[in-house]
Amino acid sequence: MQLNIYVPKDKQDIVRKLDAAARALGRPKNELVIEALEKYLRTNSPTVRLGKYPTRVIGSLSRTDIYGDRVKE
């Protein structure tokens, strides 16, 4: 899979720092970026909370209530 991103001119220094870090560590830039994204998403992803809904049927429905005039009596 491939991910291309646009880097604005005012953020190009970050790419230069990434190049320097990759050279210093002897690792590919893509590995460093993926590792940083994984750490960021692990620590900053919002927790998904599901709503609470009743687990029982409230009231009763007949077949006619559900299917209307499609039901043959």
PDB file of N, CA and C in Angstrom:
ATOM      1  N   MET A   1       0.848  -1.169   0.000  1.00  0.00           N
ATOM      2  CA  MET A   1       0.000   0.000   0.000  1.00  0.00           C
ATOM      3  C   MET A   1       0.897   1.237   0.000  1.00  0.00           C
ATOM      4  N   GLN A   2       0.403   2.300  -0.568  1.00  0.00           N
ATOM      5  CA  GLN A   2       1.184   3.519  -0.673  1.00  0.00           C
ATOM      6  C   GLN A   2       0.393   4.688  -0.119  1.00  0.00           C
ATOM      7  N   LEU A   3       1.103   5.612   0.550  1.00  0.00           N
ATOM      8  CA  LEU A   3       0.489   6.816   1.092  1.00  0.00           C
ATOM      9  C   LEU A   3       1.328   8.011   0.666  1.00  0.00           C
ATOM     10  N   ASN A   4       0.745   8.870  -0.133  1.00  0.00           N
ATOM     11  CA  ASN A   4       1.421  10.101  -0.540  1.00  0.00           C
ATOM     12  C   ASN A   4       0.774  11.248   0.208  1.00  0.00           C
ATOM     13  N   ILE A   5       1.595  12.121   0.774  1.00  0.00           N
ATOM     14  CA  ILE A   5       1.036  13.259   1.498  1.00  0.00           C
ATOM     15  C   ILE A   5       1.643  14.554   0.985  1.00  0.00           C
ATOM     16  N   TYR A   6       0.853  15.598   1.016  1.00  0.00           N
ATOM     17  CA  TYR A   6       1.314  16.928   0.641  1.00  0.00           C
ATOM     18  C   TYR A   6       1.916  17.579   1.876  1.00  0.00           C
ATOM     19  N   VAL A   7       3.105  18.120   1.736  1.00  0.00           N
ATOM     20  CA  VAL A   7       3.754  18.829   2.835  1.00  0.00           C
ATOM     21  C   VAL A   7       3.825  20.301   2.451  1.00  0.00           C
ATOM     22  N   PRO A   8       3.126  21.168   3.190  1.00  0.00           N
ATOM     23  CA  PRO A   8       3.169  22.597   2.880  1.00  0.00           C
ATOM     24  C   PRO A   8       4.580  23.154   3.062  1.00  0.00           C
ATOM     25  N   LYS A   9       4.856  24.243   2.366  1.00  0.00           N
ATOM     26  CA  LYS A   9       6.191  24.847   2.417  1.00  0.00           C
ATOM     27  C   LYS A   9       6.617  25.186   3.839  1.00  0.00           C
ATOM     28  N   ASP A  10       5.678  25.638   4.667  1.00  0.00           N
ATOM     29  CA  ASP A  10       6.054  26.015   6.034  1.00  0.00           C
ATOM     30  C   ASP A  10       6.337  24.801   6.926  1.00  0.00           C
ATOM     31  N   LYS A  11       6.113  23.593   6.437  1.00  0.00           N
ATOM     32  CA  LYS A  11       6.380  22.366   7.198  1.00  0.00           C
ATOM     33  C   LYS A  11       7.514  21.541   6.578  1.00  0.00           C
ATOM     34  N   GLN A  12       8.185  22.075   5.562  1.00  0.00           N
ATOM     35  CA  GLN A  12       9.224  21.309   4.879  1.00  0.00           C
ATOM     36  C   GLN A  12      10.412  20.998   5.781  1.00  0.00           C
ATOM     37  N   ASP A  13      10.589  21.785   6.834  1.00  0.00           N
ATOM     38  CA  ASP A  13      11.671  21.515   7.777  1.00  0.00           C
ATOM     39  C   ASP A  13      11.466  20.159   8.459  1.00  0.00           C
ATOM     40  N   ILE A  14      10.214  19.779   8.647  1.00  0.00           N
ATOM     41  CA  ILE A  14       9.918  18.480   9.260  1.00  0.00           C
ATOM     42  C   ILE A  14      10.430  17.347   8.372  1.00  0.00           C
ATOM     43  N   VAL A  15      10.279  17.493   7.070  1.00  0.00           N
ATOM     44  CA  VAL A  15      10.762  16.458   6.142  1.00  0.00           C
ATOM     45  C   VAL A  15      12.286  16.390   6.190  1.00  0.00           C
ATOM     46  N   ARG A  16      12.940  17.533   6.296  1.00  0.00           N
ATOM     47  CA  ARG A  16      14.402  17.537   6.416  1.00  0.00           C
ATOM     48  C   ARG A  16      14.838  16.833   7.709  1.00  0.00           C
ATOM     49  N   LYS A  17      14.115  17.083   8.789  1.00  0.00           N
ATOM     50  CA  LYS A  17      14.428  16.412  10.060  1.00  0.00           C
ATOM     51  C   LYS A  17      14.183  14.909   9.952  1.00  0.00           C
ATOM     52  N   LEU A  18      13.141  14.529   9.235  1.00  0.00           N
ATOM     53  CA  LEU A  18      12.861  13.110   9.015  1.00  0.00           C
ATOM     54  C   LEU A  18      13.992  12.465   8.218  1.00  0.00           C
ATOM     55  N   ASP A  19      14.464  13.147   7.177  1.00  0.00           N
ATOM     56  CA  ASP A  19      15.593  12.639   6.391  1.00  0.00           C
ATOM     57  C   ASP A  19      16.815  12.430   7.281  1.00  0.00           C
ATOM     58  N   ALA A  20      17.114  13.419   8.124  1.00  0.00           N
ATOM     59  CA  ALA A  20      18.281  13.338   9.005  1.00  0.00           C
ATOM     60  C   ALA A  20      18.126  12.202  10.013  1.00  0.00           C
ATOM     61  N   ALA A  21      16.938  12.052  10.574  1.00  0.00           N
ATOM     62  CA  ALA A  21      16.701  10.983  11.548  1.00  0.00           C
ATOM     63  C   ALA A  21      16.841   9.612  10.893  1.00  0.00           C
ATOM     64  N   ALA A  22      16.326   9.469   9.685  1.00  0.00           N
ATOM     65  CA  ALA A  22      16.425   8.191   8.971  1.00  0.00           C
ATOM     66  C   ALA A  22      17.884   7.838   8.703  1.00  0.00           C
ATOM     67  N   ARG A  23      18.667   8.833   8.299  1.00  0.00           N
ATOM     68  CA  ARG A  23      20.097   8.589   8.059  1.00  0.00           C
ATOM     69  C   ARG A  23      20.805   8.216   9.361  1.00  0.00           C
ATOM     70  N   ALA A  24      20.518   8.965  10.426  1.00  0.00           N
ATOM     71  CA  ALA A  24      21.185   8.725  11.710  1.00  0.00           C
ATOM     72  C   ALA A  24      20.836   7.349  12.281  1.00  0.00           C
ATOM     73  N   LEU A  25      19.608   6.935  12.114  1.00  0.00           N
ATOM     74  CA  LEU A  25      19.169   5.648  12.653  1.00  0.00           C
ATOM     75  C   LEU A  25      19.416   4.486  11.700  1.00  0.00           C
ATOM     76  N   GLY A  26      19.694   4.807  10.438  1.00  0.00           N
ATOM     77  CA  GLY A  26      19.898   3.757   9.443  1.00  0.00           C
ATOM     78  C   GLY A  26      18.619   3.001   9.128  1.00  0.00           C
ATOM     79  N   ARG A  27      17.500   3.709   9.214  1.00  0.00           N
ATOM     80  CA  ARG A  27      16.192   3.090   8.951  1.00  0.00           C
ATOM     81  C   ARG A  27      15.492   3.862   7.844  1.00  0.00           C
ATOM     82  N   PRO A  28      14.618   3.205   7.092  1.00  0.00           N
ATOM     83  CA  PRO A  28      13.861   3.899   6.042  1.00  0.00           C
ATOM     84  C   PRO A  28      12.876   4.903   6.646  1.00  0.00           C
ATOM     85  N   LYS A  29      12.645   5.977   5.909  1.00  0.00           N
ATOM     86  CA  LYS A  29      11.714   7.019   6.374  1.00  0.00           C
ATOM     87  C   LYS A  29      10.315   6.463   6.591  1.00  0.00           C
ATOM     88  N   ASN A  30       9.873   5.583   5.693  1.00  0.00           N
ATOM     89  CA  ASN A  30       8.504   5.075   5.834  1.00  0.00           C
ATOM     90  C   ASN A  30       8.315   4.319   7.147  1.00  0.00           C
ATOM     91  N   GLU A  31       9.338   3.590   7.610  1.00  0.00           N
ATOM     92  CA  GLU A  31       9.238   2.890   8.895  1.00  0.00           C
ATOM     93  C   GLU A  31       9.090   3.880  10.045  1.00  0.00           C
ATOM     94  N   LEU A  32       9.852   4.957   9.998  1.00  0.00           N
ATOM     95  CA  LEU A  32       9.774   5.965  11.059  1.00  0.00           C
ATOM     96  C   LEU A  32       8.407   6.632  11.083  1.00  0.00           C
ATOM     97  N   VAL A  33       7.868   6.928   9.906  1.00  0.00           N
ATOM     98  CA  VAL A  33       6.558   7.581   9.829  1.00  0.00           C
ATOM     99  C   VAL A  33       5.465   6.640  10.330  1.00  0.00           C
ATOM    100  N   ILE A  34       5.491   5.379   9.906  1.00  0.00           N
ATOM    101  CA  ILE A  34       4.480   4.412  10.349  1.00  0.00           C
ATOM    102  C   ILE A  34       4.569   4.209  11.859  1.00  0.00           C
ATOM    103  N   GLU A  35       5.783   4.104  12.386  1.00  0.00           N
ATOM    104  CA  GLU A  35       5.968   3.937  13.827  1.00  0.00           C
ATOM    105  C   GLU A  35       5.404   5.137  14.590  1.00  0.00           C
ATOM    106  N   ALA A  36       5.668   6.338  14.090  1.00  0.00           N
ATOM    107  CA  ALA A  36       5.150   7.547  14.738  1.00  0.00           C
ATOM    108  C   ALA A  36       3.624   7.592  14.675  1.00  0.00           C
ATOM    109  N   LEU A  37       3.044   7.211  13.537  1.00  0.00           N
ATOM    110  CA  LEU A  37       1.582   7.180  13.414  1.00  0.00           C
ATOM    111  C   LEU A  37       0.964   6.166  14.371  1.00  0.00           C
ATOM    112  N   GLU A  38       1.590   4.998  14.489  1.00  0.00           N
ATOM    113  CA  GLU A  38       1.079   3.982  15.415  1.00  0.00           C
ATOM    114  C   GLU A  38       1.066   4.507  16.843  1.00  0.00           C
ATOM    115  N   LYS A  39       2.169   5.134  17.260  1.00  0.00           N
ATOM    116  CA  LYS A  39       2.243   5.680  18.627  1.00  0.00           C
ATOM    117  C   LYS A  39       1.203   6.770  18.831  1.00  0.00           C
ATOM    118  N   TYR A  40       1.065   7.643  17.855  1.00  0.00           N
ATOM    119  CA  TYR A  40       0.089   8.735  17.958  1.00  0.00           C
ATOM    120  C   TYR A  40      -1.328   8.190  18.078  1.00  0.00           C
ATOM    121  N   LEU A  41      -1.677   7.249  17.216  1.00  0.00           N
ATOM    122  CA  LEU A  41      -3.037   6.710  17.223  1.00  0.00           C
ATOM    123  C   LEU A  41      -3.336   5.913  18.490  1.00  0.00           C
ATOM    124  N   ARG A  42      -2.328   5.235  19.026  1.00  0.00           N
ATOM    125  CA  ARG A  42      -2.523   4.488  20.272  1.00  0.00           C
ATOM    126  C   ARG A  42      -2.820   5.425  21.440  1.00  0.00           C
ATOM    127  N   THR A  43      -2.161   6.576  21.471  1.00  0.00           N
ATOM    128  CA  THR A  43      -2.307   7.473  22.622  1.00  0.00           C
ATOM    129  C   THR A  43      -3.364   8.547  22.428  1.00  0.00           C
ATOM    130  N   ASN A  44      -3.728   8.870  21.200  1.00  0.00           N
ATOM    131  CA  ASN A  44      -4.629   9.999  20.964  1.00  0.00           C
ATOM    132  C   ASN A  44      -5.955   9.653  20.315  1.00  0.00           C
ATOM    133  N   SER A  45      -6.188   8.393  20.020  1.00  0.00           N
ATOM    134  CA  SER A  45      -7.463   8.029  19.397  1.00  0.00           C
ATOM    135  C   SER A  45      -8.578   8.108  20.431  1.00  0.00           C
ATOM    136  N   PRO A  46      -9.695   8.727  20.069  1.00  0.00           N
ATOM    137  CA  PRO A  46     -10.807   8.791  21.020  1.00  0.00           C
ATOM    138  C   PRO A  46     -11.418   7.402  21.224  1.00  0.00           C
ATOM    139  N   THR A  47     -11.863   7.168  22.436  1.00  0.00           N
ATOM    140  CA  THR A  47     -12.524   5.905  22.742  1.00  0.00           C
ATOM    141  C   THR A  47     -13.948   5.963  22.212  1.00  0.00           C
ATOM    142  N   VAL A  48     -14.336   4.934  21.502  1.00  0.00           N
ATOM    143  CA  VAL A  48     -15.691   4.879  20.956  1.00  0.00           C
ATOM    144  C   VAL A  48     -16.603   4.340  22.043  1.00  0.00           C
ATOM    145  N   ARG A  49     -17.629   5.101  22.358  1.00  0.00           N
ATOM    146  CA  ARG A  49     -18.593   4.667  23.360  1.00  0.00           C
ATOM    147  C   ARG A  49     -19.933   4.435  22.673  1.00  0.00           C
ATOM    148  N   LEU A  50     -20.477   3.278  22.913  1.00  0.00           N
ATOM    149  CA  LEU A  50     -21.767   2.942  22.332  1.00  0.00           C
ATOM    150  C   LEU A  50     -22.871   3.379  23.279  1.00  0.00           C
ATOM    151  N   GLY A  51     -23.979   3.783  22.707  1.00  0.00           N
ATOM    152  CA  GLY A  51     -25.117   4.191  23.518  1.00  0.00           C
ATOM    153  C   GLY A  51     -25.736   3.009  24.239  1.00  0.00           C
ATOM    154  N   LYS A  52     -26.532   3.309  25.243  1.00  0.00           N
ATOM    155  CA  LYS A  52     -27.221   2.256  25.990  1.00  0.00           C
ATOM    156  C   LYS A  52     -28.644   2.158  25.470  1.00  0.00           C
ATOM    157  N   TYR A  53     -29.031   0.964  25.130  1.00  0.00           N
ATOM    158  CA  TYR A  53     -30.364   0.726  24.604  1.00  0.00           C
ATOM    159  C   TYR A  53     -31.011  -0.396  25.405  1.00  0.00           C
ATOM    160  N   PRO A  54     -32.326  -0.354  25.546  1.00  0.00           N
ATOM    161  CA  PRO A  54     -32.987  -1.437  26.284  1.00  0.00           C
ATOM    162  C   PRO A  54     -32.778  -2.763  25.561  1.00  0.00           C
ATOM    163  N   THR A  55     -32.582  -3.805  26.340  1.00  0.00           N
ATOM    164  CA  THR A  55     -32.326  -5.121  25.741  1.00  0.00           C
ATOM    165  C   THR A  55     -33.585  -5.964  25.644  1.00  0.00           C
ATOM    166  N   ARG A  56     -34.697  -5.396  25.993  1.00  0.00           N
ATOM    167  CA  ARG A  56     -35.943  -6.149  25.916  1.00  0.00           C
ATOM    168  C   ARG A  56     -36.921  -5.407  25.010  1.00  0.00           C
ATOM    169  N   VAL A  57     -37.871  -6.125  24.509  1.00  0.00           N
ATOM    170  CA  VAL A  57     -38.905  -5.526  23.670  1.00  0.00           C
ATOM    171  C   VAL A  57     -39.887  -4.809  24.579  1.00  0.00           C
ATOM    172  N   ILE A  58     -40.148  -3.573  24.258  1.00  0.00           N
ATOM    173  CA  ILE A  58     -41.102  -2.792  25.041  1.00  0.00           C
ATOM    174  C   ILE A  58     -42.408  -2.763  24.270  1.00  0.00           C
ATOM    175  N   GLY A  59     -43.455  -3.287  24.876  1.00  0.00           N
ATOM    176  CA  GLY A  59     -44.738  -3.368  24.190  1.00  0.00           C
ATOM    177  C   GLY A  59     -44.776  -4.590  23.301  1.00  0.00           C
ATOM    178  N   SER A  60     -45.841  -4.734  22.581  1.00  0.00           N
ATOM    179  CA  SER A  60     -45.935  -5.878  21.677  1.00  0.00           C
ATOM    180  C   SER A  60     -46.407  -5.392  20.318  1.00  0.00           C
ATOM    181  N   LEU A  61     -45.910  -6.036  19.312  1.00  0.00           N
ATOM    182  CA  LEU A  61     -46.273  -5.702  17.941  1.00  0.00           C
ATOM    183  C   LEU A  61     -46.911  -6.922  17.301  1.00  0.00           C
ATOM    184  N   SER A  62     -47.922  -6.664  16.542  1.00  0.00           N
ATOM    185  CA  SER A  62     -48.542  -7.757  15.790  1.00  0.00           C
ATOM    186  C   SER A  62     -47.914  -7.792  14.402  1.00  0.00           C
ATOM    187  N   ARG A  63     -48.163  -8.859  13.686  1.00  0.00           N
ATOM    188  CA  ARG A  63     -47.661  -8.941  12.312  1.00  0.00           C
ATOM    189  C   ARG A  63     -48.216  -7.799  11.473  1.00  0.00           C
ATOM    190  N   THR A  64     -49.465  -7.410  11.744  1.00  0.00           N
ATOM    191  CA  THR A  64     -50.077  -6.306  10.998  1.00  0.00           C
ATOM    192  C   THR A  64     -49.369  -4.993  11.315  1.00  0.00           C
ATOM    193  N   ASP A  65     -48.969  -4.789  12.582  1.00  0.00           N
ATOM    194  CA  ASP A  65     -48.216  -3.582  12.944  1.00  0.00           C
ATOM    195  C   ASP A  65     -46.907  -3.513  12.160  1.00  0.00           C
ATOM    196  N   ILE A  66     -46.281  -4.649  11.996  1.00  0.00           N
ATOM    197  CA  ILE A  66     -44.975  -4.685  11.337  1.00  0.00           C
ATOM    198  C   ILE A  66     -45.108  -4.614   9.820  1.00  0.00           C
ATOM    199  N   TYR A  67     -45.980  -5.446   9.253  1.00  0.00           N
ATOM    200  CA  TYR A  67     -46.056  -5.583   7.800  1.00  0.00           C
ATOM    201  C   TYR A  67     -47.208  -4.827   7.155  1.00  0.00           C
ATOM    202  N   GLY A  68     -48.055  -4.226   7.960  1.00  0.00           N
ATOM    203  CA  GLY A  68     -49.154  -3.448   7.412  1.00  0.00           C
ATOM    204  C   GLY A  68     -50.108  -4.282   6.592  1.00  0.00           C
ATOM    205  N   ASP A  69     -50.531  -3.735   5.465  1.00  0.00           N
ATOM    206  CA  ASP A  69     -51.541  -4.412   4.649  1.00  0.00           C
ATOM    207  C   ASP A  69     -50.954  -5.538   3.787  1.00  0.00           C
ATOM    208  N   ARG A  70     -49.670  -5.847   3.945  1.00  0.00           N
ATOM    209  CA  ARG A  70     -49.074  -6.956   3.199  1.00  0.00           C
ATOM    210  C   ARG A  70     -49.386  -8.300   3.847  1.00  0.00           C
ATOM    211  N   VAL A  71     -49.961  -8.270   5.060  1.00  0.00           N
ATOM    212  CA  VAL A  71     -50.264  -9.504   5.786  1.00  0.00           C
ATOM    213  C   VAL A  71     -51.607 -10.047   5.338  1.00  0.00           C
ATOM    214  N   LYS A  72     -51.628 -11.344   5.070  1.00  0.00           N
ATOM    215  CA  LYS A  72     -52.893 -12.009   4.733  1.00  0.00           C
ATOM    216  C   LYS A  72     -53.457 -12.566   6.031  1.00  0.00           C
ATOM    217  N   GLU A  73     -54.638 -12.120   6.390  1.00  0.00           N
ATOM    218  CA  GLU A  73     -55.266 -12.548   7.651  1.00  0.00           C
ATOM    219  C   GLU A  73     -55.788 -13.942   7.535  1.00  0.00           C
TER     220      GLU A  73
END
